[in-house]
Each structure stands twice: as structure tokens, then as C-alpha cells.
XYZ file of N, CA and C in Angstrom:
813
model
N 0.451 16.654 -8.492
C 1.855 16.552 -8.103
C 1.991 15.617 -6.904
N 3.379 14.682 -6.713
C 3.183 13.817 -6.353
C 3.692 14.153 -4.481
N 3.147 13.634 -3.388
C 3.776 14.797 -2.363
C 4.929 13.672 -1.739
N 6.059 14.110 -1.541
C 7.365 13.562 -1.250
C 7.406 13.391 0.505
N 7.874 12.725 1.290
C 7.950 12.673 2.457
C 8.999 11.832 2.901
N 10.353 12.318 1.953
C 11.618 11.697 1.700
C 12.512 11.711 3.005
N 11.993 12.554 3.900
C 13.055 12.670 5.006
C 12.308 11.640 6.282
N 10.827 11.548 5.683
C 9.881 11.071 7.107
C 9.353 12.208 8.055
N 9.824 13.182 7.989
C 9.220 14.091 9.196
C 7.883 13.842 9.295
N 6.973 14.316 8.153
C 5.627 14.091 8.089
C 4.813 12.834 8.758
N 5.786 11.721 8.668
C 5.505 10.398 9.386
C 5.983 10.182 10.758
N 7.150 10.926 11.235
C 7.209 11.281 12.671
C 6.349 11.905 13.102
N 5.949 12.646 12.729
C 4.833 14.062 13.833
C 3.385 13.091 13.584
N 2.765 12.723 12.349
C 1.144 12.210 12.260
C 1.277 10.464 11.678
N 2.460 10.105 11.820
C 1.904 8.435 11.136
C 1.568 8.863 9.229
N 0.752 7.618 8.880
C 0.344 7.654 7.480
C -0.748 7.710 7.278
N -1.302 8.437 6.516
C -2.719 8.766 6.319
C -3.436 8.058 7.424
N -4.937 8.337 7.790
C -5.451 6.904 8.770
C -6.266 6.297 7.509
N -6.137 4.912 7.844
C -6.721 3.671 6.767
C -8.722 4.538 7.131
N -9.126 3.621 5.896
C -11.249 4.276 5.595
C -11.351 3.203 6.961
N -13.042 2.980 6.954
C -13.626 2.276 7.213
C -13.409 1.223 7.060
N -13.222 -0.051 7.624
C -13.461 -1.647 7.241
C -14.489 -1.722 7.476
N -14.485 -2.943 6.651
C -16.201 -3.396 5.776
C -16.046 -4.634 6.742
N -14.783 -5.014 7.502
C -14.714 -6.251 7.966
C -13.643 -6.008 9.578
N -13.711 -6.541 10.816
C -12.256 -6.732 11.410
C -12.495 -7.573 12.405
N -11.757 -8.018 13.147
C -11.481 -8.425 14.099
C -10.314 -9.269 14.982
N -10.162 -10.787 15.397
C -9.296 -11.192 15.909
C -9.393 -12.683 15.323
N -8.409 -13.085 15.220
C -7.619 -14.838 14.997
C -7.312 -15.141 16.025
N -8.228 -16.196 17.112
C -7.292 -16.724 18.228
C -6.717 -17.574 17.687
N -5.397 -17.980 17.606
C -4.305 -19.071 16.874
C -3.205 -19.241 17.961
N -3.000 -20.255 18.058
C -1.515 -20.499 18.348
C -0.976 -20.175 19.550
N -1.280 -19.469 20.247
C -0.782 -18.313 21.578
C -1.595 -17.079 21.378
N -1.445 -16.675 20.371
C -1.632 -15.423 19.961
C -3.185 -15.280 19.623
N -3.157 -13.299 19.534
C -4.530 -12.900 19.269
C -3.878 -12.144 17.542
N -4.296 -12.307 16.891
C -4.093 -11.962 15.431
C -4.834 -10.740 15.049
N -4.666 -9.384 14.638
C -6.127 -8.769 14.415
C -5.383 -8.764 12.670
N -6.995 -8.367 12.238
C -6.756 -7.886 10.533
C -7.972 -7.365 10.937
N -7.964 -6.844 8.855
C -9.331 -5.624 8.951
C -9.180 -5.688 7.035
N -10.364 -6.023 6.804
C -10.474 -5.964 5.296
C -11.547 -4.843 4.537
N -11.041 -4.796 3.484
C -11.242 -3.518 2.782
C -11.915 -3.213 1.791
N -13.101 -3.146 0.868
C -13.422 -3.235 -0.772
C -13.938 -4.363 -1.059
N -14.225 -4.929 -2.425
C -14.250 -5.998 -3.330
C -13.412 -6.475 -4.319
N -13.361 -7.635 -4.855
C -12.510 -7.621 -5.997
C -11.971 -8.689 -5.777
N -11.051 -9.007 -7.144
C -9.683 -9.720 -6.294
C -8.171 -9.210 -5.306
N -8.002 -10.107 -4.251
C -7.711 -9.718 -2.925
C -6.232 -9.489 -2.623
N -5.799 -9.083 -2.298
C -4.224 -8.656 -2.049
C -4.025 -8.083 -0.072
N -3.148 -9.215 0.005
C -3.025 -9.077 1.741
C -1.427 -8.018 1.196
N -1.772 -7.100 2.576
C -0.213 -6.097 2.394
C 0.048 -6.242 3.761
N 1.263 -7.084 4.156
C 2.102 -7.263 4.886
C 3.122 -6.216 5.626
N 3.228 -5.507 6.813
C 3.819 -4.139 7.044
C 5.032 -5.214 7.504
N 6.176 -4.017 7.702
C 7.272 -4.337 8.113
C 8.256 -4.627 9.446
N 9.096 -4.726 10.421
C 9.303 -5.199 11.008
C 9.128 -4.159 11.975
N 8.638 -3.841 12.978
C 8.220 -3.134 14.307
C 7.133 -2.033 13.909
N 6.956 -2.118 12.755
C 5.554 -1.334 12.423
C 3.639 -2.065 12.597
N 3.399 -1.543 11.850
C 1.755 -2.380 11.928
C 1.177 -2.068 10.807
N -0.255 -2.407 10.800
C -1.387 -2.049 9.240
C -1.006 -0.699 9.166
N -1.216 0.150 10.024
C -1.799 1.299 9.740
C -0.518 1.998 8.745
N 0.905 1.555 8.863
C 1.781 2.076 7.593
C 1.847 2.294 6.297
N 0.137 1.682 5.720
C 0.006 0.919 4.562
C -1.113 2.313 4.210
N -1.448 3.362 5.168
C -2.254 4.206 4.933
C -2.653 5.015 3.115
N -1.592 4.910 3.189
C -1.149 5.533 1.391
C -1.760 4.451 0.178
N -1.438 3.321 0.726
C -1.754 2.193 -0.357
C -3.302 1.494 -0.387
N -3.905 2.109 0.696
C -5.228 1.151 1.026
C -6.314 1.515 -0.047
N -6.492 2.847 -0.076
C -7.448 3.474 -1.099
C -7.145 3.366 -2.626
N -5.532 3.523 -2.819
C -5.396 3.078 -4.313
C -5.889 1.834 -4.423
N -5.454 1.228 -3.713
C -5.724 -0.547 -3.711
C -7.744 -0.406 -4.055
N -8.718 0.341 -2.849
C -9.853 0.266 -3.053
C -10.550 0.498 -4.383
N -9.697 2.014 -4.502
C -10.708 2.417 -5.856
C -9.955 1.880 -7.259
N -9.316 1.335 -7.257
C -8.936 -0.181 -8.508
C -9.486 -1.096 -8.847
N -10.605 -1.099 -7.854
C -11.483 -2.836 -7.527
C -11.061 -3.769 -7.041
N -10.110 -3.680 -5.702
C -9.495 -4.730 -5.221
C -10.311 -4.821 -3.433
N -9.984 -5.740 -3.099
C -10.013 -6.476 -1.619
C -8.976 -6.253 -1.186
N -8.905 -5.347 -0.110
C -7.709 -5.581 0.507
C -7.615 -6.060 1.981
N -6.775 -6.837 2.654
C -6.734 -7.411 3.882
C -5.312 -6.955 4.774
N -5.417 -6.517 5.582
C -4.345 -5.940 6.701
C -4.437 -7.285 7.448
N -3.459 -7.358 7.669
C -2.746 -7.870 9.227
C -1.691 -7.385 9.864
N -1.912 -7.375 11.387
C -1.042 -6.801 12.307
C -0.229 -7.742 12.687
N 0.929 -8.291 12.526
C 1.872 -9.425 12.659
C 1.900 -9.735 13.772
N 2.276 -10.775 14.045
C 2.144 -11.528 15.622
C 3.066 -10.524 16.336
N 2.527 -10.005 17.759
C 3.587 -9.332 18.656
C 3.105 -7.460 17.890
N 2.921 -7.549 16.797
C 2.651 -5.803 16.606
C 1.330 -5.457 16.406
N 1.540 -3.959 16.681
C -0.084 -3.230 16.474
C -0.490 -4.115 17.467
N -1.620 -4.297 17.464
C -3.093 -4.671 17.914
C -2.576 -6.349 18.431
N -2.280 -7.329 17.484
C -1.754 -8.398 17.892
C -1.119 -8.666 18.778
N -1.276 -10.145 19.894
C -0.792 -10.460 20.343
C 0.222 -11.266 19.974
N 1.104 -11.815 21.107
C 1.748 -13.081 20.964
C 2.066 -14.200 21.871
N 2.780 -15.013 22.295
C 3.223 -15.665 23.377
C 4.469 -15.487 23.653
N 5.252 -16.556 24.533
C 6.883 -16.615 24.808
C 7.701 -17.169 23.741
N 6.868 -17.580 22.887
C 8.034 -18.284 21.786
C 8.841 -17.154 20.988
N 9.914 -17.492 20.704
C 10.573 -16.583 19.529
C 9.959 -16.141 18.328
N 10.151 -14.961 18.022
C 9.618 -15.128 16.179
C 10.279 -15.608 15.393
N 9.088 -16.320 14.521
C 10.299 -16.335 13.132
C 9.286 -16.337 12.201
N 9.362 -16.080 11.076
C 8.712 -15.733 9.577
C 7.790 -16.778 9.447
N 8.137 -17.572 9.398
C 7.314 -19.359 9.427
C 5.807 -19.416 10.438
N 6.083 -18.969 11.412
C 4.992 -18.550 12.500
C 3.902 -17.327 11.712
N 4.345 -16.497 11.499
C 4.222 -15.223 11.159
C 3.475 -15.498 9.807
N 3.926 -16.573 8.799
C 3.064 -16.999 7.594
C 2.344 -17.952 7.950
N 1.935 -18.873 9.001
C 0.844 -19.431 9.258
C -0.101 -18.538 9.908
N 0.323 -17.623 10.334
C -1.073 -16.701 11.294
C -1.230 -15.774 9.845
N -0.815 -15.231 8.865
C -1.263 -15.124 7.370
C -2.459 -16.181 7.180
N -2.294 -17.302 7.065
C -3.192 -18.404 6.423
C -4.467 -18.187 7.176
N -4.406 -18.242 8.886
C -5.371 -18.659 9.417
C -6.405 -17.505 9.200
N -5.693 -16.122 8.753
C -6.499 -14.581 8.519
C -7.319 -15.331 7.513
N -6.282 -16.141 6.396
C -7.211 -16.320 4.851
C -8.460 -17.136 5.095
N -8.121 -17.778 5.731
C -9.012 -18.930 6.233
C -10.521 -18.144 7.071
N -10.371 -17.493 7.843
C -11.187 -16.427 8.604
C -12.005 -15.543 7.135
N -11.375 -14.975 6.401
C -12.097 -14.394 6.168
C -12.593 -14.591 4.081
N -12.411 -16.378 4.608
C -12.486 -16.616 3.326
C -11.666 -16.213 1.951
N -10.344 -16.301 2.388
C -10.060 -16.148 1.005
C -9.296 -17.215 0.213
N -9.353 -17.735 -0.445
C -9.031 -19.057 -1.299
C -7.647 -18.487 -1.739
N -7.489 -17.322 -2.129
C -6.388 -17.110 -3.130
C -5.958 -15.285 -2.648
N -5.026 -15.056 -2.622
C -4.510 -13.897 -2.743
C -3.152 -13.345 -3.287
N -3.123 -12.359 -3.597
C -1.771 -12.117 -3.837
C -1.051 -11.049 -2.627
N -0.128 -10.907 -2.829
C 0.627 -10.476 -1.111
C 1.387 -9.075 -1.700
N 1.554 -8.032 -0.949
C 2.243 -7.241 -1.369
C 3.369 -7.148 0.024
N 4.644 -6.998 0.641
C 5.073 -7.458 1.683
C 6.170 -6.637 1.545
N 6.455 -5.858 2.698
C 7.397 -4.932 3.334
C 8.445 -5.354 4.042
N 9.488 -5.238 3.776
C 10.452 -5.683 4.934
C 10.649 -7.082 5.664
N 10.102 -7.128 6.794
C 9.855 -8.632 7.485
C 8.138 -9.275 6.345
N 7.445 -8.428 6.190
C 6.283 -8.776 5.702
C 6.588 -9.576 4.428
N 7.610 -8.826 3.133
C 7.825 -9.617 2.098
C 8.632 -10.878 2.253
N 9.530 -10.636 2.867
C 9.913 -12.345 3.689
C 9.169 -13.342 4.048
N 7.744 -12.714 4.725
C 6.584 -13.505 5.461
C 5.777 -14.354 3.657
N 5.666 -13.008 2.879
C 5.191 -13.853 1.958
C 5.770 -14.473 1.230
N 6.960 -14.426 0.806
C 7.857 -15.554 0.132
C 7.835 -17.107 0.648
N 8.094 -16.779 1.830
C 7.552 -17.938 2.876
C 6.622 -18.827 2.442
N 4.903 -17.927 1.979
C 3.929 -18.620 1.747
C 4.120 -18.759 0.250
N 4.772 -18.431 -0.211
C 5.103 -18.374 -1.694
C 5.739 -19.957 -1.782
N 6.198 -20.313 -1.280
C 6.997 -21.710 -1.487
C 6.156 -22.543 -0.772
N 5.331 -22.781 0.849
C 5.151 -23.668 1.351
C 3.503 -23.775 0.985
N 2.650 -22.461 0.193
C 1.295 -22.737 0.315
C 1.115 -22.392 -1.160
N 1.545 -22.258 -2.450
C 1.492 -21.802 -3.512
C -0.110 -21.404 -4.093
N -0.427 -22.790 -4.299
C -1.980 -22.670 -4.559
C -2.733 -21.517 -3.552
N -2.215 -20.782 -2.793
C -3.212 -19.987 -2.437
C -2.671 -18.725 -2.588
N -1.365 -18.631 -3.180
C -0.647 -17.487 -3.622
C -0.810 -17.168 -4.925
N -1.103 -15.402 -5.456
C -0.902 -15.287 -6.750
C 0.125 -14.807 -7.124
N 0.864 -14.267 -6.335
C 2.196 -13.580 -6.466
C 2.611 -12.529 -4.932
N 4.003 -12.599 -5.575
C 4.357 -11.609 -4.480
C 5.004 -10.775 -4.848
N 5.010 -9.201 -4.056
C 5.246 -8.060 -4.756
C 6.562 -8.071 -3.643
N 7.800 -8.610 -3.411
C 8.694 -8.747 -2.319
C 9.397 -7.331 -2.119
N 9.128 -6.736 -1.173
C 9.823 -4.994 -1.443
C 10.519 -4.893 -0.286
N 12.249 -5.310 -0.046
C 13.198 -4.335 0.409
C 13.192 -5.531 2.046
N 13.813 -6.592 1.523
C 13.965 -7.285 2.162
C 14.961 -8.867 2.075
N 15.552 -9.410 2.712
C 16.583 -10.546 2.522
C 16.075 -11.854 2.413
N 16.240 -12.858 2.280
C 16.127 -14.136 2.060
C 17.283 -15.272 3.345
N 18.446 -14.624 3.293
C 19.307 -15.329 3.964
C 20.123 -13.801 4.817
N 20.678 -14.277 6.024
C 21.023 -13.321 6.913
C 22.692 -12.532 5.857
N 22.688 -12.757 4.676
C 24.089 -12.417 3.934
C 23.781 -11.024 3.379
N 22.563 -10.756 3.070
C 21.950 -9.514 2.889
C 21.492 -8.778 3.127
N 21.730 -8.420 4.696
C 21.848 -7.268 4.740
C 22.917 -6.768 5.043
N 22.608 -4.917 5.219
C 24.155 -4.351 5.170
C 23.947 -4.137 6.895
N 25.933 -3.646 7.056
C 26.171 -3.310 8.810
C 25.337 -2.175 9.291
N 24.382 -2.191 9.676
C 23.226 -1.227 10.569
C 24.457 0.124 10.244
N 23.570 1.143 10.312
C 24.040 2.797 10.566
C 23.333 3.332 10.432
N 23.161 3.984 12.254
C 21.734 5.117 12.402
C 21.993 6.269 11.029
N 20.666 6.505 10.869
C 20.253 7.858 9.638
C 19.354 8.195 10.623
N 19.054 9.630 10.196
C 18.126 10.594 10.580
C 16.678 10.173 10.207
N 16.805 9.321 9.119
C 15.410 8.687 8.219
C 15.445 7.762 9.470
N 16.197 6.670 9.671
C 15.833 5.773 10.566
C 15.542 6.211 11.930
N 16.005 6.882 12.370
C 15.743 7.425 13.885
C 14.040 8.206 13.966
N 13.786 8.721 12.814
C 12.643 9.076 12.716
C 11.255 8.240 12.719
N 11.630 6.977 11.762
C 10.429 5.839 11.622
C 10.652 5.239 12.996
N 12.059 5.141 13.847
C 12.024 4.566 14.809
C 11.086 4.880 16.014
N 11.149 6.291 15.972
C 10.297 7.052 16.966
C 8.859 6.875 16.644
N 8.521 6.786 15.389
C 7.158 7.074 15.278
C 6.408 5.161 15.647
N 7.611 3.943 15.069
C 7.122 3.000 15.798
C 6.591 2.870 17.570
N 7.842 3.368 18.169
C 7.822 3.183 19.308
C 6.514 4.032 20.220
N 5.844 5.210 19.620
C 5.145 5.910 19.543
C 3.550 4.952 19.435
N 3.523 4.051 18.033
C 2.241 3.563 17.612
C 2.096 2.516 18.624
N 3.734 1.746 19.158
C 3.429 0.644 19.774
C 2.663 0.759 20.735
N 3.230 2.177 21.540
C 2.608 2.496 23.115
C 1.007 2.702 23.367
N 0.491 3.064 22.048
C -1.140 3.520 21.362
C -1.766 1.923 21.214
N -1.120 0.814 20.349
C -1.921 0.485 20.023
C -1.855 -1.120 20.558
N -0.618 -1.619 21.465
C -0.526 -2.691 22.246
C -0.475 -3.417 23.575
N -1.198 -4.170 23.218
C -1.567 -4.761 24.799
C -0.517 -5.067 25.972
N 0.571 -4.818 25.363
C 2.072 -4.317 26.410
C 2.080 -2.804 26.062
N 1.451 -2.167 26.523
C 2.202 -0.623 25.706
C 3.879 0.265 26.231
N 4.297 -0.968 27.477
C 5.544 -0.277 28.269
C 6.535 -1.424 27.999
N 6.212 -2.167 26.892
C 7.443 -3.367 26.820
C 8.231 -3.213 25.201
N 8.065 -1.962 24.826
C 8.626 -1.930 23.283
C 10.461 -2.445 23.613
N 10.888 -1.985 24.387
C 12.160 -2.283 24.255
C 12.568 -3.911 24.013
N 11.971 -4.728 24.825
C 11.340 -6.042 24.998
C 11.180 -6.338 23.342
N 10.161 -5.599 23.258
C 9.975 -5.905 21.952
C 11.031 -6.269 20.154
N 11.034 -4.749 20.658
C 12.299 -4.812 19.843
C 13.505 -5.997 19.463
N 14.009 -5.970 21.057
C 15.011 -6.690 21.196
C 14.713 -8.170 20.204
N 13.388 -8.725 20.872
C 12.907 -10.227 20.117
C 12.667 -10.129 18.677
N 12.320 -8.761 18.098
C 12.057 -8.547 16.550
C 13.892 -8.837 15.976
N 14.410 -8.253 16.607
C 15.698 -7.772 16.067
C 16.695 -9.252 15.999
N 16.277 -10.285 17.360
C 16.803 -11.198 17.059
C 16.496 -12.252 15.898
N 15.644 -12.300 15.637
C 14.780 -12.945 14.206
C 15.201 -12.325 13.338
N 15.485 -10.876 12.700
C 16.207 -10.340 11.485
C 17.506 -10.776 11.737
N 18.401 -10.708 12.758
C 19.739 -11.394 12.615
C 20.194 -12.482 12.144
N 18.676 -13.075 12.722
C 19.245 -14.829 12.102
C 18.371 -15.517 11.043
N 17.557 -14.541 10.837
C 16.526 -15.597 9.562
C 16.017 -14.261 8.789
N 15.794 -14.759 8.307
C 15.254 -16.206 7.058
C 16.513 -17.671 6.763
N 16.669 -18.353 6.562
C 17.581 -19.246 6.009
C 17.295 -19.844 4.539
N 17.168 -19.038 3.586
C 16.818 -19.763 2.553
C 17.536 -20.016 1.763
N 18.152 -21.087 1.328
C 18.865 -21.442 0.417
C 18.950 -21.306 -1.216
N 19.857 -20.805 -2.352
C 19.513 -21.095 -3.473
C 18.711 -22.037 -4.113
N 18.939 -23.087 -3.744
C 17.820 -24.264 -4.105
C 16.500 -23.943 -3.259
N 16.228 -24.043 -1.919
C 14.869 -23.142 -1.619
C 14.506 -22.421 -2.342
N 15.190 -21.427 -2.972
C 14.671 -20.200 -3.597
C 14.129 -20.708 -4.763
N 14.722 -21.863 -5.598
C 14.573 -22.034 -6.720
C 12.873 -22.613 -7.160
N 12.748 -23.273 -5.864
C 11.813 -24.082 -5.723
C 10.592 -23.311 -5.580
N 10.765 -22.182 -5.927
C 9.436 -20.974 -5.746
C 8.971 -20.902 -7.012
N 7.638 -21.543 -7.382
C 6.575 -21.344 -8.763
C 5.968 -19.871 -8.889
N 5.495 -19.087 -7.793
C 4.471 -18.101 -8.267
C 5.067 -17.185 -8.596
N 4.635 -16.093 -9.075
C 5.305 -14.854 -10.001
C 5.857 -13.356 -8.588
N 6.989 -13.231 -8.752
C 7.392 -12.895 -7.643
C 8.164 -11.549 -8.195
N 7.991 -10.591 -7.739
C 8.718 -9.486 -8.240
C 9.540 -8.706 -6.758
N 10.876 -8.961 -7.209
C 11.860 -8.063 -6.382
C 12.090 -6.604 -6.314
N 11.461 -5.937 -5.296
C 11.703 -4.175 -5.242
C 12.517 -4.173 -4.671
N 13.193 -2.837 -5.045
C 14.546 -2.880 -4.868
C 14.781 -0.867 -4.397
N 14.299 -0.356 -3.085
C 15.033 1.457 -3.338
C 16.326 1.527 -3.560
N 16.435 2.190 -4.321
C 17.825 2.910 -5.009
C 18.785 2.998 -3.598
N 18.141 3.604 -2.801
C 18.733 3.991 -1.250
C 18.666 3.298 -0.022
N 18.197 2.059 -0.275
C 17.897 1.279 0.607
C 18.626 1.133 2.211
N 18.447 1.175 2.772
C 19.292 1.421 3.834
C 20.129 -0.131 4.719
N 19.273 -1.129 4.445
C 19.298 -2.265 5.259
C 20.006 -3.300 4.305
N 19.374 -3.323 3.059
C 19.353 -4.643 1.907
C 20.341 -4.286 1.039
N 21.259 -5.254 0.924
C 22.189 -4.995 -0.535
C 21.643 -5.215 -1.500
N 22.241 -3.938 -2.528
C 21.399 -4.137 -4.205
C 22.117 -5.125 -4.510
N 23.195 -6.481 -4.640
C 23.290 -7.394 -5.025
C 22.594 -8.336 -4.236
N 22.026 -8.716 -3.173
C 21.041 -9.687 -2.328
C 19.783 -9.570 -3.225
N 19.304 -8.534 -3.683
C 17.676 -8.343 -4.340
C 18.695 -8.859 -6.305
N 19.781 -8.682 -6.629
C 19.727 -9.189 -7.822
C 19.735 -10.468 -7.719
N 20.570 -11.346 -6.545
C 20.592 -12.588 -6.429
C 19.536 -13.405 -6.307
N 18.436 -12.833 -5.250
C 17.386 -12.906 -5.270
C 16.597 -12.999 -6.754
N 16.752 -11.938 -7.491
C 15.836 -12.124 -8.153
C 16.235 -13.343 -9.707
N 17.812 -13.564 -9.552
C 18.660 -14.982 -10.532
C 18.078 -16.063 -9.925
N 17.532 -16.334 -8.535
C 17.508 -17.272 -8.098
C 15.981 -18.045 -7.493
N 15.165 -17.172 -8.128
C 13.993 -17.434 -8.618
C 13.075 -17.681 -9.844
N 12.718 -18.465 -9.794
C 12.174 -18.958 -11.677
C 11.408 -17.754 -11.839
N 11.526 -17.145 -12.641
C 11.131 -16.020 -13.851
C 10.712 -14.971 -12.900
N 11.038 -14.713 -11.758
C 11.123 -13.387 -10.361
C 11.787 -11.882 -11.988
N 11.313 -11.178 -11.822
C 11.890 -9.713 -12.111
C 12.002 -8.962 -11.123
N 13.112 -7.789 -11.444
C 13.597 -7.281 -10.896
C 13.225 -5.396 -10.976
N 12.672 -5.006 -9.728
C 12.376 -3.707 -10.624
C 13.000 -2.731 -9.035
N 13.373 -1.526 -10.076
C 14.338 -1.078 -8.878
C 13.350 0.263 -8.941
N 13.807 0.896 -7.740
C 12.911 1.917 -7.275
C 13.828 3.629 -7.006
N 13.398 4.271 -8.058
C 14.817 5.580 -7.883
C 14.464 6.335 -6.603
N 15.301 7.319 -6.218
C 15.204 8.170 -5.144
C 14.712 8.205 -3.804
N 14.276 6.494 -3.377
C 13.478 6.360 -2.288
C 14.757 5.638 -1.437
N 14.315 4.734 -0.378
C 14.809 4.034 0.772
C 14.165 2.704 0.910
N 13.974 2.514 1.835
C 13.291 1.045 2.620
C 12.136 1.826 2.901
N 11.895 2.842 3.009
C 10.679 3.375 3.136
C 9.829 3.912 2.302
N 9.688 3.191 1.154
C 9.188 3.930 -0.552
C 7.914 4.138 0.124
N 7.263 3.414 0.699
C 5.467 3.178 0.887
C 5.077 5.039 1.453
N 5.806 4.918 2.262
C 5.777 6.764 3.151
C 6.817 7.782 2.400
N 7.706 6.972 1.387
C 8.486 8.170 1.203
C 7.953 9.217 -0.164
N 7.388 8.212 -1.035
C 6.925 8.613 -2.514
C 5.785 7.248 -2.827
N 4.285 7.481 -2.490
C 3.838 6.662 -2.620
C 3.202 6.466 -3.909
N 3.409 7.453 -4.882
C 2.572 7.339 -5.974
C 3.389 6.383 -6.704
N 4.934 6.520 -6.774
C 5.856 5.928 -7.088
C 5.703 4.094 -6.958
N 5.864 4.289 -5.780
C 5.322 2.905 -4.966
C 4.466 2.176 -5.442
N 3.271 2.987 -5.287
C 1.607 1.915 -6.097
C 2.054 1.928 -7.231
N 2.419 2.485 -8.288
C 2.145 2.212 -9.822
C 2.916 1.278 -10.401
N 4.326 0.681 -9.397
C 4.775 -0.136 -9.424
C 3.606 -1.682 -9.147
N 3.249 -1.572 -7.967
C 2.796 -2.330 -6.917
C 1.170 -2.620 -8.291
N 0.722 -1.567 -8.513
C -0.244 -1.994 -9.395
C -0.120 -2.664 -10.837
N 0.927 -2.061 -11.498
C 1.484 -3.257 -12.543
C 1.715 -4.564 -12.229
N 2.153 -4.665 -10.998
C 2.349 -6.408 -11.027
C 0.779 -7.318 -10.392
N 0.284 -6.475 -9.518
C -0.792 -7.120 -9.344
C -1.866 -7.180 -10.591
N -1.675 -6.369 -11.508
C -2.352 -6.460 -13.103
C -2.202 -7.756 -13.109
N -0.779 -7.855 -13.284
C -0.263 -8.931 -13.945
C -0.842 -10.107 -13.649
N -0.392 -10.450 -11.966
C -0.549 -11.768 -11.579
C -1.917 -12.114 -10.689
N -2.922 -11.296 -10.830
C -4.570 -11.083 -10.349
C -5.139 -10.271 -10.954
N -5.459 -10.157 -12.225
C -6.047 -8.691 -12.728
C -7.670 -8.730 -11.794
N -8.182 -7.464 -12.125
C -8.948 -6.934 -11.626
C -10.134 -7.700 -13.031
N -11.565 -7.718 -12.501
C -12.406 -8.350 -13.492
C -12.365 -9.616 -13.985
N -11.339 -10.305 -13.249
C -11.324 -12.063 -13.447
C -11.651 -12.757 -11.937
């Protein structure tokens, strides 16, 4: 039976499962910044991208399905979260998918496919258009393209909860641990104003790209993820019942079996 954690409490009080052992980790000096990742298994490789003021460790639920499938999996902590550093520059997604590359580059990987959360699936769409050949697809889950999609913010009890438990991991696991507000503020200005991608941008995306979509989403309009998904060459659209923006912690069995059909698809396992 599948265990539900629809409200988040469970993820307020303990976080998400803790991730196994890495077989691999460390740091990317790039750019300003200190980059960490941490890789996982064998196989063919799938980077999972966490979402905007979170880190790897959100991905707790998905790491082991991902292992015992026969896959590679690779975390990164986004510039400015978790473990990562950053500098004075602003964020923006573009930054955020070159310190992606330089991980691939580090730890050898020629090709991956991306599974990407929130700011994360933005990050890989990103590399979806500007680095293709090293993309196999992207699993884009619960996130905008252009600042038209999303909806007007309104605290929930769900949100106030993941909020706490960010602000919580930040203080644990970053080299500012008393500047989250700081933080925030600079995350929040980058979701206001970007991505900028245009219909024709969008169009111009080759790799196999699948739009998730929670039923309950809290942030993303369900017409932004259909537009999204008209406005990508052969993108499908798969919607997600009874969850939020938080499918990964809310119903994860739900989550992977999605997340594992498409990576069938566009990296099978044994090739």
C-alpha cells in the first residue's frame, strides 16, 4: 500500500527519506560558485533536478527506485542551495543549466536524461534547447516557461509546511546558515521574472519532453502545462490526480511510475 503524505506533515517534522550511500560526491568549482552533487548506481543516467529553495536530499523517495531499475543517478544542489555555493550575481535558470553541464562534465557523463522539479524542470528545458545532444529527455514536472504561468501566490497549510521544512534544511546544510531570508528573497526574484521563453523558443525544442501536470497544483496553471505541452514538438502531456506541486513527497509511488515510463521511453535501461 502506497503511503500518502498529502498534507506534508511527515516532511515537516523528518524531511524525505535520507538518500543511500554515494558511490561518488563532491564539489564543481565553476563560475563563483562551489557546486556539490553526489551520484548513485549504474546504468543509464538521469540527473533529478530539486526545486526552488529546496536541495538533493527532496528526491529521497525517488533515488532507490531510480537505483534498483539499473539506473545512474546524479543529484545536484543548485547554485545558492543545500550544500552549494554561489556569488553576488542574480539567479537565473541559464546559470543554473551551465553548472548542470559542468557536474556532467565532472563526472563523465556524455548523455543524460533529466527529471526536474519546479525551478529544476525549467533548468532542464533550458538544457533541452541549448545542449540537446547531451539530453535524452526531460521529465518537466510542475513548472512555467514564461512568467504568464503562474497563478497569484496563496499561503496553504501544504505550503507553509514545505516552507518551514526548507528554511529548516537551509540552516543544516549552508554555508550562510543565518541568510535564508536573503535567500529567498533572490530565489523569488528569478521566479517572478523568468524564464522568458517564447512560443517559437519552445518550438525549437527536439528532445522528448514530457509535461507533469498535479491535478492540485498550487503555483502553475493547468492551461500553461497544456500550452506548454502544444508548443513543443511531440512533448505529451500527462496529468497527475490527487497530488500538488509536491507529488515527489506527496504520493511517490504515483510519481515514479510515471517518471519511470518516460525514462523507459527516452533511455531504456540495457542500451
Amino acid at each position: 500500500m502506497e503511503a500518502h503524505d498529502d498534507d506534508l506533515r511527515h516532511f515537516e517534522a523528518h524531511g524525505a527519506p535520507a538518500l543511500p550511500e554515494a558511490e561518488e560526491q563532491g564539489y564543481v568549482e565553476r563560475d563563483g560558485a562551489r557546486i556539490w552533487y553526489s551520484a548513485y548506481g549504474a546504468g543509464p543516467a538521469v540527473i533529478l533536478l530539486h526545486g526552488g529553495l529546496g536541495h538533493s536530499g527532496n528526491w529521497g523517495h525517488q533515488v532507490p527506485s531510480l537505483v534498483e531499475t539499473g539506473r545512474r543517478v546524479v543529484l545536484i544542489d543548485s547554485r545558492g542551495h543545500g550544500r552549494s555555493t554561489r556569488d553576488s550575481r542574480p539567479y537565473s535558470y541559464e546559470l543554473m543549466a551551465s553548472d548542470v553541464l559542468a557536474v556532467m562534465d565532472r563526472v563523465q557523463l556524455d548523455k543524460a536524461a533529466v527529471v526536474g522539479w519546479s525551478d529544476g524542470a525549467c533548468t532542464g528545458l533550458v538544457l533541452a534547447r541549448q545542449v540537446p545532444a547531451r539530453i535524452a529527455g526531460v521529465f518537466f514536472f510542475a513548472c512555467n516557461m514564461d512568467p504568464s504561468g503562474t497563478k497569484e501566490f496563496e499561503s496553504t497549510a501544504v505550503i507553509d509546511r514545505c516552507f518551514r521544512r526548507h528554511a529548516k534544511d537551509y540552516a543544516e546544510l549552508s554555508s550562510t546558515p543565518d541568510a535564508f531570508d536573503d535567500f529567498v528573497a533572490a530565489v523569488g526574484e528569478m521566479m517572478s521574472t523568468q524564464p522568458n521563453y517564447s512560443a517559437s523558443d519552445l518550438a525549437e525544442i527536439r528532445v522528448p519532453v514530457a509535461i507533469v501536470q498535479g491535478e492540485h497544483d498550487e503555483f502553475i496553471k493547468g492551461e500553461h502545462a497544456e500550452y506548454l505541452a502544444r508548443s513543443i514538438p511531440r512533448a505529451e502531456l500527462l496529468r497527475l490526480s490527487d497530488v500538488s506541486h509536491f507529488a515527489p513527497l506527496q504520493r511517490p509511488e504515483l510519481f515514479n511510475g510515471a517518471m519511470h515510463r518516460f525514462l523507459d521511453q527516452v533511455l531504456p535501461v540495457g542500451e
